[in-house]
C-alpha positions as a LaTeX table, in Angstrom:
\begin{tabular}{lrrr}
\hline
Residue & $x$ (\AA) & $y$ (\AA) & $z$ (\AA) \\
\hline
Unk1 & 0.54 & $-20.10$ & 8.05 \\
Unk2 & 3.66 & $-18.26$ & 7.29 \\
Unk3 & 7.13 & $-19.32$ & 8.41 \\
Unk4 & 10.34 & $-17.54$ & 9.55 \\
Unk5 & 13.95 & $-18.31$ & 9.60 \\
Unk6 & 14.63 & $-18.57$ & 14.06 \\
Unk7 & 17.25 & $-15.91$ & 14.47 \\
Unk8 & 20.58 & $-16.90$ & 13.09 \\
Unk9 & 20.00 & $-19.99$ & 12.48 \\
Unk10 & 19.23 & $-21.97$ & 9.57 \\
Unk11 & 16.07 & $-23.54$ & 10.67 \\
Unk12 & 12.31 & $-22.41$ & 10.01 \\
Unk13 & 9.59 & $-22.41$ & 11.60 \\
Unk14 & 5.79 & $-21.34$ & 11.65 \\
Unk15 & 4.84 & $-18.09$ & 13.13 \\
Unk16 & 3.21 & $-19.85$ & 15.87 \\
Unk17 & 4.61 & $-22.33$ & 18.12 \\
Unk18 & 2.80 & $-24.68$ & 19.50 \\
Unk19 & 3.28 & $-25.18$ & 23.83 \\
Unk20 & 2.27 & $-28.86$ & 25.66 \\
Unk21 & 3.08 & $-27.65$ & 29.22 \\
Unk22 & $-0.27$ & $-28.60$ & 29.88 \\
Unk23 & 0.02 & $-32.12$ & 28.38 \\
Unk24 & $-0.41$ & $-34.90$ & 31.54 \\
Unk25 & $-0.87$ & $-31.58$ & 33.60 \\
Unk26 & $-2.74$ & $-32.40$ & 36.87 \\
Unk27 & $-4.80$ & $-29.92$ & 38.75 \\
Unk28 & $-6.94$ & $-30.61$ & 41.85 \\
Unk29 & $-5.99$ & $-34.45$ & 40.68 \\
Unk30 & $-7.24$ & $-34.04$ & 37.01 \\
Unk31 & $-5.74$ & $-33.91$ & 34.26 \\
Unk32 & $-5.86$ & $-30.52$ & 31.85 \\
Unk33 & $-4.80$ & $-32.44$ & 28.43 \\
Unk34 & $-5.03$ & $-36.41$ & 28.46 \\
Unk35 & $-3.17$ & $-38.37$ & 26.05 \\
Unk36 & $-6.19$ & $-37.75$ & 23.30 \\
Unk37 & $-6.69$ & $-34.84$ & 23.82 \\
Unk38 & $-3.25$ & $-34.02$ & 22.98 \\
Unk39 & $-2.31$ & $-35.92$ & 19.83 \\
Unk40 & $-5.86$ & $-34.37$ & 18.75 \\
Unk41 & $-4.34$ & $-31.13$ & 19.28 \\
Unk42 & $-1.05$ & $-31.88$ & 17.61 \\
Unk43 & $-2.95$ & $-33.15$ & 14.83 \\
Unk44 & $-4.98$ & $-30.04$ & 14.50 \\
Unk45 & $-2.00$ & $-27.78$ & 14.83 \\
Unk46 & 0.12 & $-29.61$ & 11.99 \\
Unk47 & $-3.01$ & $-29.33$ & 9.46 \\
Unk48 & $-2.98$ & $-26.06$ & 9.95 \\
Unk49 & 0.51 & $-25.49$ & 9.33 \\
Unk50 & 2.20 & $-25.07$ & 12.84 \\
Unk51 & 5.73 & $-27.15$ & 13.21 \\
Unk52 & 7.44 & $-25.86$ & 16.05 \\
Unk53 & 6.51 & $-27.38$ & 19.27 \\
Unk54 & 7.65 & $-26.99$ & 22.73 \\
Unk55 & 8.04 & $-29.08$ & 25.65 \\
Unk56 & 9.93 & $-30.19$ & 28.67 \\
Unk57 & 11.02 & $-32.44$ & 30.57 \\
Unk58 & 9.66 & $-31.56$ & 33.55 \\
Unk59 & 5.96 & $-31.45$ & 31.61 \\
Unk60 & 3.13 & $-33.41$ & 33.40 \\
Unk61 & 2.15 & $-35.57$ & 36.33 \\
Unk62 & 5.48 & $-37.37$ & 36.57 \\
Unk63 & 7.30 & $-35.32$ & 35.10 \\
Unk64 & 7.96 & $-36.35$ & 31.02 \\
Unk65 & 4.79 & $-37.30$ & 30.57 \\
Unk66 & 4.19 & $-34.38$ & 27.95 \\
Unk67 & 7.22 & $-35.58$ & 26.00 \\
Unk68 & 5.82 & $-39.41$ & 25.69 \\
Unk69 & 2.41 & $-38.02$ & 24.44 \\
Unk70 & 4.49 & $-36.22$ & 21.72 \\
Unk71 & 6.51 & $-39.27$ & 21.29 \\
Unk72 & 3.89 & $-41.51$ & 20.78 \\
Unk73 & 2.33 & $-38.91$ & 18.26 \\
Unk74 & 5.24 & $-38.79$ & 16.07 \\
Unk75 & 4.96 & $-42.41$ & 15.39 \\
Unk76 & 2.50 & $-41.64$ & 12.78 \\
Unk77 & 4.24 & $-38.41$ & 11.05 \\
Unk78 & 7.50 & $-37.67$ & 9.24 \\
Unk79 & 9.79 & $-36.73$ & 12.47 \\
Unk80 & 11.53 & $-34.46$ & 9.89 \\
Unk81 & 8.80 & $-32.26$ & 9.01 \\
Unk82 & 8.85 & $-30.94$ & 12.92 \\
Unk83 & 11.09 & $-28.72$ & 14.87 \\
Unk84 & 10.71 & $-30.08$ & 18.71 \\
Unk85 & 12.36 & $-27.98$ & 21.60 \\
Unk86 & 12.76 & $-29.47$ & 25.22 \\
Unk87 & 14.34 & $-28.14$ & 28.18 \\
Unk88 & 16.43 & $-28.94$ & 31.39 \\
Unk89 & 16.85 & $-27.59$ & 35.06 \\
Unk90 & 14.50 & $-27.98$ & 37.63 \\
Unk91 & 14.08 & $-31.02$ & 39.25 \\
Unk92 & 12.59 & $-34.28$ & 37.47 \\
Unk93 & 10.18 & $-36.36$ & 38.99 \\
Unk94 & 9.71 & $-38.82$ & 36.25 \\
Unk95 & 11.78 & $-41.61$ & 37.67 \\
Unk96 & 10.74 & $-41.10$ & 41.67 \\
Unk97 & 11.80 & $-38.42$ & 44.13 \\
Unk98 & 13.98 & $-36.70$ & 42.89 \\
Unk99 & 17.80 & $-37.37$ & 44.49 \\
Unk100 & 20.41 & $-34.58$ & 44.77 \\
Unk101 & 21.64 & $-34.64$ & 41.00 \\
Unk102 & 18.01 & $-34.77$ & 39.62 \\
Unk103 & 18.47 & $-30.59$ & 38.76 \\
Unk104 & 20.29 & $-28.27$ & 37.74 \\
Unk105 & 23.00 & $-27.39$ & 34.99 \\
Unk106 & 25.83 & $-29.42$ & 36.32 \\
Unk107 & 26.84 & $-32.38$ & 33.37 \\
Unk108 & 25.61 & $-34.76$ & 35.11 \\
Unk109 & 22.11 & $-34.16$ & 35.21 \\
Unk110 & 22.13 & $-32.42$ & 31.68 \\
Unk111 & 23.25 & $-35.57$ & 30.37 \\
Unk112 & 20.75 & $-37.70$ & 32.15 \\
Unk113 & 18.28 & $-35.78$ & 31.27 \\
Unk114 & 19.36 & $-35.56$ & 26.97 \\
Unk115 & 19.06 & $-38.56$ & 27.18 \\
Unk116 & 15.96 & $-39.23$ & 28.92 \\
Unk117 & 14.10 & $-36.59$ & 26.65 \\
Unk118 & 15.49 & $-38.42$ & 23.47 \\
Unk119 & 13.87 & $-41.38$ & 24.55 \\
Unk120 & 10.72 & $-40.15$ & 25.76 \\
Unk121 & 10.40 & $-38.20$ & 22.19 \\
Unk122 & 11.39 & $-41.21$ & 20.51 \\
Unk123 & 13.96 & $-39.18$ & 18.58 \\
Unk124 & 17.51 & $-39.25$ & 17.97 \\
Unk125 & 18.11 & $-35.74$ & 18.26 \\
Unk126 & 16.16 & $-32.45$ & 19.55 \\
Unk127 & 16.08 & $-28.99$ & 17.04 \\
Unk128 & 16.35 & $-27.11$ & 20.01 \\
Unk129 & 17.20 & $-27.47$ & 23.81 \\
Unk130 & 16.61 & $-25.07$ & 26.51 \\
Unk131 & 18.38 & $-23.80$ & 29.58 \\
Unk132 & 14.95 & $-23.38$ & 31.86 \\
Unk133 & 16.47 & $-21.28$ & 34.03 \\
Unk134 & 19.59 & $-19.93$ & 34.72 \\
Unk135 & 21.76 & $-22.15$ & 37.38 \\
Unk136 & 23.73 & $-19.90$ & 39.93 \\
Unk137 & 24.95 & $-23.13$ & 41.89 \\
Unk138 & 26.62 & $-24.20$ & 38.37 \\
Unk139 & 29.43 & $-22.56$ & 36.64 \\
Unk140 & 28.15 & $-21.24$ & 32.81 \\
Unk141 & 31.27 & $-22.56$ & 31.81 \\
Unk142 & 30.51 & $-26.00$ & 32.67 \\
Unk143 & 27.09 & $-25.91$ & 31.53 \\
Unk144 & 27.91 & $-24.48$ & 28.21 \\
Unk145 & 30.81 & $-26.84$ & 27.60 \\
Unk146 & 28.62 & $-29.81$ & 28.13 \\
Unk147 & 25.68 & $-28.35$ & 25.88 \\
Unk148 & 28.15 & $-27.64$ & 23.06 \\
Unk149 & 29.17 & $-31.54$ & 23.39 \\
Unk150 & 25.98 & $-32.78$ & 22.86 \\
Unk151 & 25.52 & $-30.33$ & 19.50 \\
Unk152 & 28.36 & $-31.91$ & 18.22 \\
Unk153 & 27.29 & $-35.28$ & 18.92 \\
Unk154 & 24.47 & $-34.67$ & 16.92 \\
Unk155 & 21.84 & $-35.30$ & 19.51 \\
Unk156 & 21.15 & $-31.20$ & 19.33 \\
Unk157 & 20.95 & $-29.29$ & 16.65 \\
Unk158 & 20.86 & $-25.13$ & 18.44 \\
Unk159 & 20.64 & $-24.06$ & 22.15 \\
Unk160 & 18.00 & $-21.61$ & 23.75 \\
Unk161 & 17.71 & $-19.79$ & 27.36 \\
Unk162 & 14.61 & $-19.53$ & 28.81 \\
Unk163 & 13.75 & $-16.88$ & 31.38 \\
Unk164 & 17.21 & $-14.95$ & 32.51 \\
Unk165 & 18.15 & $-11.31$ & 32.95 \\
Unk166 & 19.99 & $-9.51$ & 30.19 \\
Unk167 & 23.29 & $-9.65$ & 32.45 \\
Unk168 & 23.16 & $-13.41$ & 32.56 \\
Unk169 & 22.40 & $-13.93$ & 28.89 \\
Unk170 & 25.69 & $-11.46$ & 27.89 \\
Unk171 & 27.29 & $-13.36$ & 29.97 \\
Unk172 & 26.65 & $-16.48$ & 28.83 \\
Unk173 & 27.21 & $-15.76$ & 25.25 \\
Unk174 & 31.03 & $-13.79$ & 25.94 \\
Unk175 & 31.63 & $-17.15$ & 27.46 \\
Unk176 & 30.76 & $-19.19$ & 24.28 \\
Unk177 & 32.46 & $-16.52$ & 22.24 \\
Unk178 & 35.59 & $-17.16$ & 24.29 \\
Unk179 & 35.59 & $-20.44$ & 24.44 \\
Unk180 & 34.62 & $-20.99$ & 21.28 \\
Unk181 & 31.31 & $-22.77$ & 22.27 \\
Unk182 & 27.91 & $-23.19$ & 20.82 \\
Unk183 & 25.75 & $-20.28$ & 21.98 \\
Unk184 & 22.43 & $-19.51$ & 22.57 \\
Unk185 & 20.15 & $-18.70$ & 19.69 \\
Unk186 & 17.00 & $-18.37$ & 21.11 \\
Unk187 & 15.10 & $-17.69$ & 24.08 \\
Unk188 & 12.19 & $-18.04$ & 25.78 \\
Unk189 & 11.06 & $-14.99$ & 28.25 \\
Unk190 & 7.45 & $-14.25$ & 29.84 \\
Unk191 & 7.05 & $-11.24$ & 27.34 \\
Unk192 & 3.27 & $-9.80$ & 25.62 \\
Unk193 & 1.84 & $-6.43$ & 25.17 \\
Unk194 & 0.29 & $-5.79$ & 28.85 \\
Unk195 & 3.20 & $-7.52$ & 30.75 \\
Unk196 & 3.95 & $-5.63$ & 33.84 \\
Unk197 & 7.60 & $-5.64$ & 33.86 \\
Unk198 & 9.56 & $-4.09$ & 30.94 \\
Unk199 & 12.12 & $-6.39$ & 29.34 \\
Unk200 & 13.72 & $-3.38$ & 27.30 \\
Unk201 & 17.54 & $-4.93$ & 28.32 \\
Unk202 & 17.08 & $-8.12$ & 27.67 \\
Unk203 & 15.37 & $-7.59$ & 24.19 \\
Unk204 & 18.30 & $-5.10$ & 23.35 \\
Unk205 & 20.63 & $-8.03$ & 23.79 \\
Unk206 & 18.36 & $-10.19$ & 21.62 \\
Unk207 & 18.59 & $-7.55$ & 19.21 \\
Unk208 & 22.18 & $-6.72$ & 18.78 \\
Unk209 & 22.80 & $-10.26$ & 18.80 \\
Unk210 & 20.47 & $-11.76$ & 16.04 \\
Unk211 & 18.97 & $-13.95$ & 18.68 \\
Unk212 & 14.91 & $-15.00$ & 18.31 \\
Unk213 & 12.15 & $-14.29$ & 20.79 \\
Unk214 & 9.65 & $-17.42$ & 21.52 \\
Unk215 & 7.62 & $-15.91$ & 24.80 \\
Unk216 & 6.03 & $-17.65$ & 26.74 \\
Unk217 & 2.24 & $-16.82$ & 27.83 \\
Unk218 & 2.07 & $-13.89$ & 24.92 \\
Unk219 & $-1.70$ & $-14.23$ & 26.08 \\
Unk220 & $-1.24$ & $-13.48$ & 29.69 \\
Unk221 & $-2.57$ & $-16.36$ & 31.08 \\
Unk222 & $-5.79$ & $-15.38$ & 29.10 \\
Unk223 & $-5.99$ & $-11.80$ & 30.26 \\
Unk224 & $-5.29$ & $-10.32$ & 26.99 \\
Unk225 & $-8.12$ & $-12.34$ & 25.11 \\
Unk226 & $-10.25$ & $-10.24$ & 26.86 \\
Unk227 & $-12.65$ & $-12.14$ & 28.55 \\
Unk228 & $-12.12$ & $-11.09$ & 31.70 \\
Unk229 & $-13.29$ & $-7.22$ & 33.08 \\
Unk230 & $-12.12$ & $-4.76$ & 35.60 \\
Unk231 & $-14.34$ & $-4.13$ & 38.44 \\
Unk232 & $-12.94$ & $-1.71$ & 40.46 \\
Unk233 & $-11.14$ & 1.86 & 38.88 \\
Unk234 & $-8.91$ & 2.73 & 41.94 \\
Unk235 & $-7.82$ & $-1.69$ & 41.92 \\
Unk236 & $-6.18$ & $-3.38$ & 38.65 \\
Unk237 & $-6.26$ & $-6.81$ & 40.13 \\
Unk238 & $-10.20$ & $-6.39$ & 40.91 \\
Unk239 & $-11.91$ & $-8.96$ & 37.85 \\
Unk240 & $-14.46$ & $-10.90$ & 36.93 \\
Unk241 & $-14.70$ & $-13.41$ & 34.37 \\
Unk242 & $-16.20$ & $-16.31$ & 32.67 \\
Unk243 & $-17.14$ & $-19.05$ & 35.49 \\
Unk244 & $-14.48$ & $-21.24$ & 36.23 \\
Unk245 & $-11.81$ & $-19.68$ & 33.96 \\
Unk246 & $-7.91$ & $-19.97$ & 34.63 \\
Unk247 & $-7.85$ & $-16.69$ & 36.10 \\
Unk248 & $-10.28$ & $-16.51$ & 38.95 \\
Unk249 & $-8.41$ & $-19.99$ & 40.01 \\
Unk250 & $-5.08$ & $-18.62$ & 40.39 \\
Unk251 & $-3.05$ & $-16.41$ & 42.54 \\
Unk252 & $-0.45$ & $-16.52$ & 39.92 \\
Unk253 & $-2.81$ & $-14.12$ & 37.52 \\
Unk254 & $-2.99$ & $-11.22$ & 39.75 \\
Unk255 & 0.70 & $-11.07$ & 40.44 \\
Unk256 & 1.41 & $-11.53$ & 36.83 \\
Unk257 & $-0.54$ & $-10.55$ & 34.03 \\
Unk258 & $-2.86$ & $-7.77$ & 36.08 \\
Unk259 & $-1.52$ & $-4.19$ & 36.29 \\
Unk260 & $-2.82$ & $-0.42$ & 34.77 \\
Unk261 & $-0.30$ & $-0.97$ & 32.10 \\
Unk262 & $-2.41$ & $-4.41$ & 31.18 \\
Unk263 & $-5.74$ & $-2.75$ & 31.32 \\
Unk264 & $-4.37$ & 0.31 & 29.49 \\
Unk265 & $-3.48$ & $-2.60$ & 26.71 \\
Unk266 & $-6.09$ & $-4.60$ & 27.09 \\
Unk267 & $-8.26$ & $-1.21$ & 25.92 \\
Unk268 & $-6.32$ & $-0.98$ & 22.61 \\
Unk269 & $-6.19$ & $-4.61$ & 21.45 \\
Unk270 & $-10.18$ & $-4.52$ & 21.76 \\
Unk271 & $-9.94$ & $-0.94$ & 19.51 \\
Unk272 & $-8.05$ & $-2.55$ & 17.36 \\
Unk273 & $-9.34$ & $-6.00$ & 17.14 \\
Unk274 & $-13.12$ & $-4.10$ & 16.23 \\
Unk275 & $-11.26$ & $-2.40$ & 12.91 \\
Unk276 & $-9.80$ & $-5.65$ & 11.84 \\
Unk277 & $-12.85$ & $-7.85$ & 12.18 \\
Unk278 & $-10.57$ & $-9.95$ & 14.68 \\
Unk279 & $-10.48$ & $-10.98$ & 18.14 \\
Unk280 & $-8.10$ & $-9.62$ & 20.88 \\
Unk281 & $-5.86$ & $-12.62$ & 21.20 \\
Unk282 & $-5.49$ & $-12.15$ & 17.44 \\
Unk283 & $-3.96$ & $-8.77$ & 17.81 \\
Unk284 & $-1.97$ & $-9.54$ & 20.90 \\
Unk285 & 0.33 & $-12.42$ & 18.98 \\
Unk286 & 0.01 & $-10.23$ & 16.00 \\
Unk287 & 1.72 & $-7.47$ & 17.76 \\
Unk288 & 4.40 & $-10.20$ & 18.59 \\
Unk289 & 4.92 & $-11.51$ & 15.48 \\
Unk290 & 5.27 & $-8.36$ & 13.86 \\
Unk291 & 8.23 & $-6.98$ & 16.69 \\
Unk292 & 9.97 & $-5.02$ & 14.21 \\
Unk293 & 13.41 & $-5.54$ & 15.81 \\
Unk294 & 13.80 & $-9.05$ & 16.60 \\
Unk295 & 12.15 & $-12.80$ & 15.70 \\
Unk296 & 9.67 & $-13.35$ & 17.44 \\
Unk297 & 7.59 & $-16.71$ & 17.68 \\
Unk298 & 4.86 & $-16.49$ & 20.36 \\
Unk299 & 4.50 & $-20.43$ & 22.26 \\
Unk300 & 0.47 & $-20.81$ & 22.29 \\
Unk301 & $-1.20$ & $-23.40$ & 24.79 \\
Unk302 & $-3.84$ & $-23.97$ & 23.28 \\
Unk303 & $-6.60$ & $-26.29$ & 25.29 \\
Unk304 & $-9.43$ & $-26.84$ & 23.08 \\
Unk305 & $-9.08$ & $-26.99$ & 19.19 \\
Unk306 & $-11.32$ & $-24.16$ & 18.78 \\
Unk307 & $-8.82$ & $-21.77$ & 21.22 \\
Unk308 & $-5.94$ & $-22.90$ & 18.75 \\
Unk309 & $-8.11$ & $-21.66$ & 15.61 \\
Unk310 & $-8.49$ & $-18.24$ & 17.41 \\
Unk311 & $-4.42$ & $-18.06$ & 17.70 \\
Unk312 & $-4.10$ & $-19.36$ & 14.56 \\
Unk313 & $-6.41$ & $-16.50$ & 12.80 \\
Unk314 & $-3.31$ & $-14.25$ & 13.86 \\
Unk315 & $-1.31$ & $-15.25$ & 10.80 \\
Unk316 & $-4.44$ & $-13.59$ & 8.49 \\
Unk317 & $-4.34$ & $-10.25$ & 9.99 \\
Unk318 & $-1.33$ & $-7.64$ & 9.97 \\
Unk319 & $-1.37$ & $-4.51$ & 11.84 \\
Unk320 & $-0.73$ & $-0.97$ & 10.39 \\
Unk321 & 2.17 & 1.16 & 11.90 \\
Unk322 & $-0.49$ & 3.71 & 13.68 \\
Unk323 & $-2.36$ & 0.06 & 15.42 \\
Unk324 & 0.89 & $-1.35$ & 16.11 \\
Unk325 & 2.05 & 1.86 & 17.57 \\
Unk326 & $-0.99$ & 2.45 & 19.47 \\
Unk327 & 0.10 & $-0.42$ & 21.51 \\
Unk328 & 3.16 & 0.27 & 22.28 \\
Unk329 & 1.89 & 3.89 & 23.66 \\
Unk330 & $-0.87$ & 2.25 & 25.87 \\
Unk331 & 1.98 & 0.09 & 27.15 \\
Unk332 & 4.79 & 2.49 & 27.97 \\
Unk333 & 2.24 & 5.76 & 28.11 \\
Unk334 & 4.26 & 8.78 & 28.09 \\
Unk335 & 7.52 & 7.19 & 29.28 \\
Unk336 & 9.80 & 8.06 & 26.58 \\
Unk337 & 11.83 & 4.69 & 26.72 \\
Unk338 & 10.19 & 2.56 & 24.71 \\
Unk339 & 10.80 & $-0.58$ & 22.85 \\
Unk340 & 9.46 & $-1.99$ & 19.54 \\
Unk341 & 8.14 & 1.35 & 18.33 \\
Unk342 & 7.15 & 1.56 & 14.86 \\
Unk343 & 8.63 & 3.84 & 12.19 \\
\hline
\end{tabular}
């Protein structure tokens, strides 16, 4: 494993990070990662050199359930040797139904819920802290001035924004230029090679301003690991796959991660995964990793130990500039805005 300075900042990290949303995750009343499975998984992804690991608050069935299994884990390791991010916004669970301050970005439920995470982590501080999503019943203002307060009371070391448009994010950071607050450093979109939308803007912001990548689902869902195949020419969200995987189960696949552009993709991570002796979902993090304009730290959600090998084998391949470029040309086809293009 390789590591890589995140953005601006002074912190490293491993090319990989590692995600728990699935940690205490119910589905059709069972659980996707019990508390054994997970620390097994955390084990396996520290031996094999991943320290970055991502979370939330609003993680499993209640909600903070993923952030004690990570607590509990860290009772046995240096908390030191990791670099844990959390998040806050939507509305928490963990303590009952949730009452009328239990979301948002006002202060008072971002300092509820610092403080909640903290103890749930068993840790006196987090690396990094999310915005999940942006808050248009709060003013930035207020929300920035209260993150800023707890970076300089030490219980945060940088702040990240997860999932905003490029307007919102410039926005945000002229404030904390203004005001003289902490800014964001990273973020966290729903970005990979086949995604459906183009993110040009916001990347372009994340650019100019030195500010790391860490997308979320950079495997699209599973799509892009290729185990799934079209059916139908004239449909894109016509598939079949492997019984009983993620994607037949979910309506959330077809509206996200299935389009032409995906398939297009899809065709050129398999082309290049055959040269390279390497798997699909290899090439498709590789292709993140290697964004030539910004940091870029793919989140992996690994559920089995041997799915987290797979990602892992991404940090023992590299891509030449005609594979890498390939990519980018199934993606965008002959639109000549493109992002992330080679030279």
């Amino acid at each position: 494993m390789e590591y890589t300075r995140l953005g601006s900042t002074g912190t490293t990290v491993s090319q990989l990070c590692f995600g728990t949303w699935r940690f205490g995750r119910e589905t059709g009343g069972v659980v996707e990662t019990d508390r054994e499975e997970a620390h097994d998984l955390l084990d396996a992804a520290w031996e094999r050199g991943i320290n970055f690991i991502d979370t939330a608050n609003v993680y499993g069935n209640p909600n903070g359930t993923s952030e004690e299994y990570i607590g509990e884990w860290l009772e046995d390791y240096d908390r030191e040797d990791f670099v844990i991010a959390s998040k806050v916004y939507f509305p928490f669970d963990g303590r009952g139904e949730p009452g009328p301050n239990d979301s948002g970005l006002g202060r008072k439920h971002i300092r509820a819920q610092i403080e909640g995470t903290l103890d749930r982590l068993d840790t006196d501080y987090l690396d990094l802290y999310y915005i999940h999503r942006w808050d248009e019943h709060s003013d930035i203002e207020e929300t920035l001035s209260t993150l800023d307060d707890l970076v300089r009371a030490g219980k945060v070391h940088h702040l990240g924004a997860s999932t905003m448009a490029a307007w919102q994010l410039t926005k945000a950071l002229w404030k904390s230029d203004v005001e003289d607050y902490e800014r964001f450093e990273v973020t966290q979109p729903l970005f990979h090679a086949g995604y459906r939308d183009d993110v040009k803007d916001y990347l372009d912001v994340c650019a100019d301003q030195d500010i790391a990548v860490c997308p979320y689902s950079p495997l699209a869902g599973g799509f892009l690991t290729g185990k799934y195949e079209r059916t139908d020419d004239d449909d894109p969200t016509a598939f079949e796959g492997p019984e009983g995987a993620r994607g037949s189960l979910s309506d959330r696949f077809e509206d996200f991660y299935l389009s032409e552009r995906g398939w297009h993709v899809l065709d050129e991570l398999r082309a290049v995964a055959d040269e390279l002796d390497a798997t699909p979902a290899q090439v498709a993090l590789r292709w993140l990793i290697e964004q030539p304009d910004i940091t870029c730290v793919p989140i992996v959600g690994a559920r089995t130990v041997d799915q987290l090998d797979e990602n892992v084998g991404a940090a023992d391949i590299s891509l030449s500039d005609d594979q890498f470029n390939r990519i980018v040309s199934a993606r965008y086809g002959d639109d000549g805005e493109r992002w992330g293009h080679r030279e």
